[in-house]
Amino acid sequence: MSVPDWLRTVVAVAVYWTAIALGGSVLLADPTSPLVAVPVVGGGAIVAHAARTDRLVEIGYAVGTMWLAVLAVSVGTGVVDLVAAPEGEIAPLAGYPGAAALGTVGLFAVLVVAYAAFVRRSVRRSASDPG
């Protein structure tokens, strides 16, 4: 039994959009913050573009890249917490409004740049493919 292409597209769009919304808002302490619109609305726009232009593979790679950035930020703040305040605990990064806003916008920027780079690479490969 094969799965129709439209169903694969719908599932891919839902998964990528959810991954962007969760990863992009991970630094926000308040889930009702207006900054949640950056990954949710922006992620929806990018995923919609990828679906319309048949670039779901590229957006998948970009989402993976964004999650690598989330991992790097998480490990980095853990190291800073361990080194900067070995006797006590510093507030989580999300506790600082400026850092949370910069991090949210920064993670979205990582997504946009990665998506553009993967699309550019894909276009170059298809242009140089003789077949």
mmCIF file of C-alpha atoms in Angstrom:
data_model
loop_
_atom_site.group_PDB
_atom_site.id
_atom_site.type_symbol
_atom_site.label_atom_id
_atom_site.label_comp_id
_atom_site.label_asym_id
_atom_site.label_seq_id
_atom_site.Cartn_x
_atom_site.Cartn_y
_atom_site.Cartn_z
ATOM 1 C CA MET A 1 0.000 0.000 0.000
ATOM 2 C CA SER A 2 1.482 3.315 -1.015
ATOM 3 C CA VAL A 3 0.883 6.631 0.667
ATOM 4 C CA PRO A 4 -0.426 9.440 -1.553
ATOM 5 C CA ASP A 5 2.002 12.289 -2.192
ATOM 6 C CA TRP A 6 -0.382 14.895 -0.790
ATOM 7 C CA LEU A 7 -0.549 13.004 2.518
ATOM 8 C CA ARG A 8 3.248 12.801 2.738
ATOM 9 C CA THR A 9 3.426 16.536 2.129
ATOM 10 C CA VAL A 10 0.830 17.307 4.810
ATOM 11 C CA VAL A 11 2.598 15.135 7.374
ATOM 12 C CA ALA A 12 6.021 16.608 6.513
ATOM 13 C CA VAL A 13 4.677 20.159 6.786
ATOM 14 C CA ALA A 14 3.092 19.405 10.168
ATOM 15 C CA VAL A 15 6.238 17.767 11.541
ATOM 16 C CA TYR A 16 8.601 20.500 10.310
ATOM 17 C CA TRP A 17 6.342 23.317 11.494
ATOM 18 C CA THR A 18 6.033 21.727 14.941
ATOM 19 C CA ALA A 19 9.796 21.201 15.157
ATOM 20 C CA ILE A 20 10.421 24.836 14.219
ATOM 21 C CA ALA A 21 7.833 26.160 16.676
ATOM 22 C CA LEU A 22 9.198 24.069 19.555
ATOM 23 C CA GLY A 23 12.876 24.587 18.797
ATOM 24 C CA GLY A 24 12.526 28.268 18.078
ATOM 25 C CA SER A 25 10.657 28.996 21.288
ATOM 26 C CA VAL A 26 12.710 26.826 23.617
ATOM 27 C CA LEU A 27 14.447 29.843 25.147
ATOM 28 C CA LEU A 28 11.228 31.630 26.059
ATOM 29 C CA ALA A 29 10.298 31.350 29.726
ATOM 30 C CA ASP A 30 6.731 32.461 29.016
ATOM 31 C CA PRO A 31 4.996 30.395 26.317
ATOM 32 C CA THR A 32 2.468 33.205 25.817
ATOM 33 C CA SER A 33 5.137 35.767 24.986
ATOM 34 C CA PRO A 34 4.594 37.704 21.745
ATOM 35 C CA LEU A 35 8.009 36.419 20.651
ATOM 36 C CA VAL A 36 6.433 33.012 20.090
ATOM 37 C CA ALA A 37 5.117 34.492 16.841
ATOM 38 C CA VAL A 38 8.644 34.528 15.397
ATOM 39 C CA PRO A 39 9.089 30.744 15.176
ATOM 40 C CA VAL A 40 5.395 29.933 14.774
ATOM 41 C CA VAL A 41 4.428 32.425 12.061
ATOM 42 C CA GLY A 42 7.867 32.622 10.486
ATOM 43 C CA GLY A 43 8.254 28.858 10.572
ATOM 44 C CA GLY A 44 4.846 28.459 8.985
ATOM 45 C CA ALA A 45 5.826 30.823 6.192
ATOM 46 C CA ILE A 46 9.089 29.029 5.495
ATOM 47 C CA VAL A 47 7.486 25.586 5.579
ATOM 48 C CA ALA A 48 4.698 26.813 3.280
ATOM 49 C CA HIS A 49 7.332 28.123 0.861
ATOM 50 C CA ALA A 50 9.156 24.795 0.990
ATOM 51 C CA ALA A 51 5.949 22.880 0.306
ATOM 52 C CA ARG A 52 4.950 25.135 -2.617
ATOM 53 C CA THR A 53 8.386 24.982 -4.214
ATOM 54 C CA ASP A 54 8.927 21.266 -3.544
ATOM 55 C CA ARG A 55 11.846 21.930 -1.170
ATOM 56 C CA LEU A 56 10.787 19.761 1.764
ATOM 57 C CA VAL A 57 14.138 17.971 1.851
ATOM 58 C CA GLU A 58 15.939 21.291 2.160
ATOM 59 C CA ILE A 59 13.684 22.530 4.956
ATOM 60 C CA GLY A 60 14.249 19.221 6.728
ATOM 61 C CA TYR A 61 17.999 19.794 6.685
ATOM 62 C CA ALA A 62 17.484 23.379 7.841
ATOM 63 C CA VAL A 63 15.322 22.227 10.762
ATOM 64 C CA GLY A 64 18.044 19.759 11.725
ATOM 65 C CA THR A 65 20.591 22.568 11.600
ATOM 66 C CA MET A 66 18.390 24.735 13.813
ATOM 67 C CA TRP A 67 18.131 21.902 16.338
ATOM 68 C CA LEU A 68 21.926 21.563 16.319
ATOM 69 C CA ALA A 69 22.016 25.257 17.244
ATOM 70 C CA VAL A 70 19.516 24.576 20.059
ATOM 71 C CA LEU A 71 21.812 21.816 21.298
ATOM 72 C CA ALA A 72 24.857 24.106 21.090
ATOM 73 C CA VAL A 73 23.065 26.831 23.071
ATOM 74 C CA SER A 74 21.961 24.302 25.681
ATOM 75 C CA VAL A 75 25.430 22.834 26.119
ATOM 76 C CA GLY A 76 27.001 26.296 26.063
ATOM 77 C CA THR A 77 24.765 27.623 28.822
ATOM 78 C CA GLY A 78 25.400 24.483 30.847
ATOM 79 C CA VAL A 79 29.145 25.006 30.565
ATOM 80 C CA VAL A 80 28.798 28.684 31.484
ATOM 81 C CA ASP A 81 26.674 27.687 34.479
ATOM 82 C CA LEU A 82 29.288 25.191 35.589
ATOM 83 C CA VAL A 83 32.322 27.449 35.045
ATOM 84 C CA ALA A 84 30.922 30.878 35.927
ATOM 85 C CA ALA A 85 29.121 29.914 39.106
ATOM 86 C CA PRO A 86 30.539 26.651 40.441
ATOM 87 C CA GLU A 87 29.202 27.277 43.964
ATOM 88 C CA GLY A 88 25.774 28.457 42.972
ATOM 89 C CA GLU A 89 23.426 28.492 40.098
ATOM 90 C CA ILE A 90 22.926 31.256 37.612
ATOM 91 C CA ALA A 91 19.456 31.936 36.328
ATOM 92 C CA PRO A 92 18.506 30.011 33.218
ATOM 93 C CA LEU A 93 19.171 31.821 29.959
ATOM 94 C CA ALA A 94 15.440 32.089 29.415
ATOM 95 C CA GLY A 95 15.193 34.096 32.633
ATOM 96 C CA TYR A 96 16.804 37.082 30.941
ATOM 97 C CA PRO A 97 14.306 38.757 28.564
ATOM 98 C CA GLY A 98 17.000 40.186 26.297
ATOM 99 C CA ALA A 99 18.801 36.868 25.989
ATOM 100 C CA ALA A 100 15.563 35.014 25.340
ATOM 101 C CA ALA A 101 14.562 37.466 22.616
ATOM 102 C CA LEU A 102 18.000 37.420 21.020
ATOM 103 C CA GLY A 103 18.117 33.635 21.210
ATOM 104 C CA THR A 104 14.668 33.195 19.684
ATOM 105 C CA VAL A 105 15.412 35.534 16.806
ATOM 106 C CA GLY A 106 18.887 34.013 16.458
ATOM 107 C CA LEU A 107 17.548 30.473 16.202
ATOM 108 C CA PHE A 108 15.075 31.602 13.565
ATOM 109 C CA ALA A 109 17.910 33.304 11.697
ATOM 110 C CA VAL A 110 19.873 30.037 11.776
ATOM 111 C CA LEU A 111 16.859 28.318 10.217
ATOM 112 C CA VAL A 112 16.480 30.925 7.458
ATOM 113 C CA VAL A 113 20.188 30.974 6.592
ATOM 114 C CA ALA A 114 20.408 27.179 6.593
ATOM 115 C CA TYR A 115 17.313 26.866 4.410
ATOM 116 C CA ALA A 116 18.700 29.384 1.915
ATOM 117 C CA ALA A 117 22.052 27.590 1.851
ATOM 118 C CA PHE A 118 20.488 24.173 1.304
ATOM 119 C CA VAL A 119 18.235 25.522 -1.458
ATOM 120 C CA ARG A 120 21.217 27.172 -3.142
ATOM 121 C CA ARG A 121 23.204 23.935 -2.915
ATOM 122 C CA SER A 122 20.300 21.966 -4.345
ATOM 123 C CA VAL A 123 19.893 24.392 -7.251
ATOM 124 C CA ARG A 124 23.629 24.221 -8.021
ATOM 125 C CA ARG A 125 23.577 20.422 -7.962
ATOM 126 C CA SER A 126 20.588 20.197 -10.273
ATOM 127 C CA ALA A 127 22.126 22.752 -12.667
ATOM 128 C CA SER A 128 25.372 20.800 -12.888
ATOM 129 C CA ASP A 129 23.625 17.420 -13.176
ATOM 130 C CA PRO A 130 23.892 16.344 -16.831
ATOM 131 C CA GLY A 131 20.955 13.951 -16.553
#
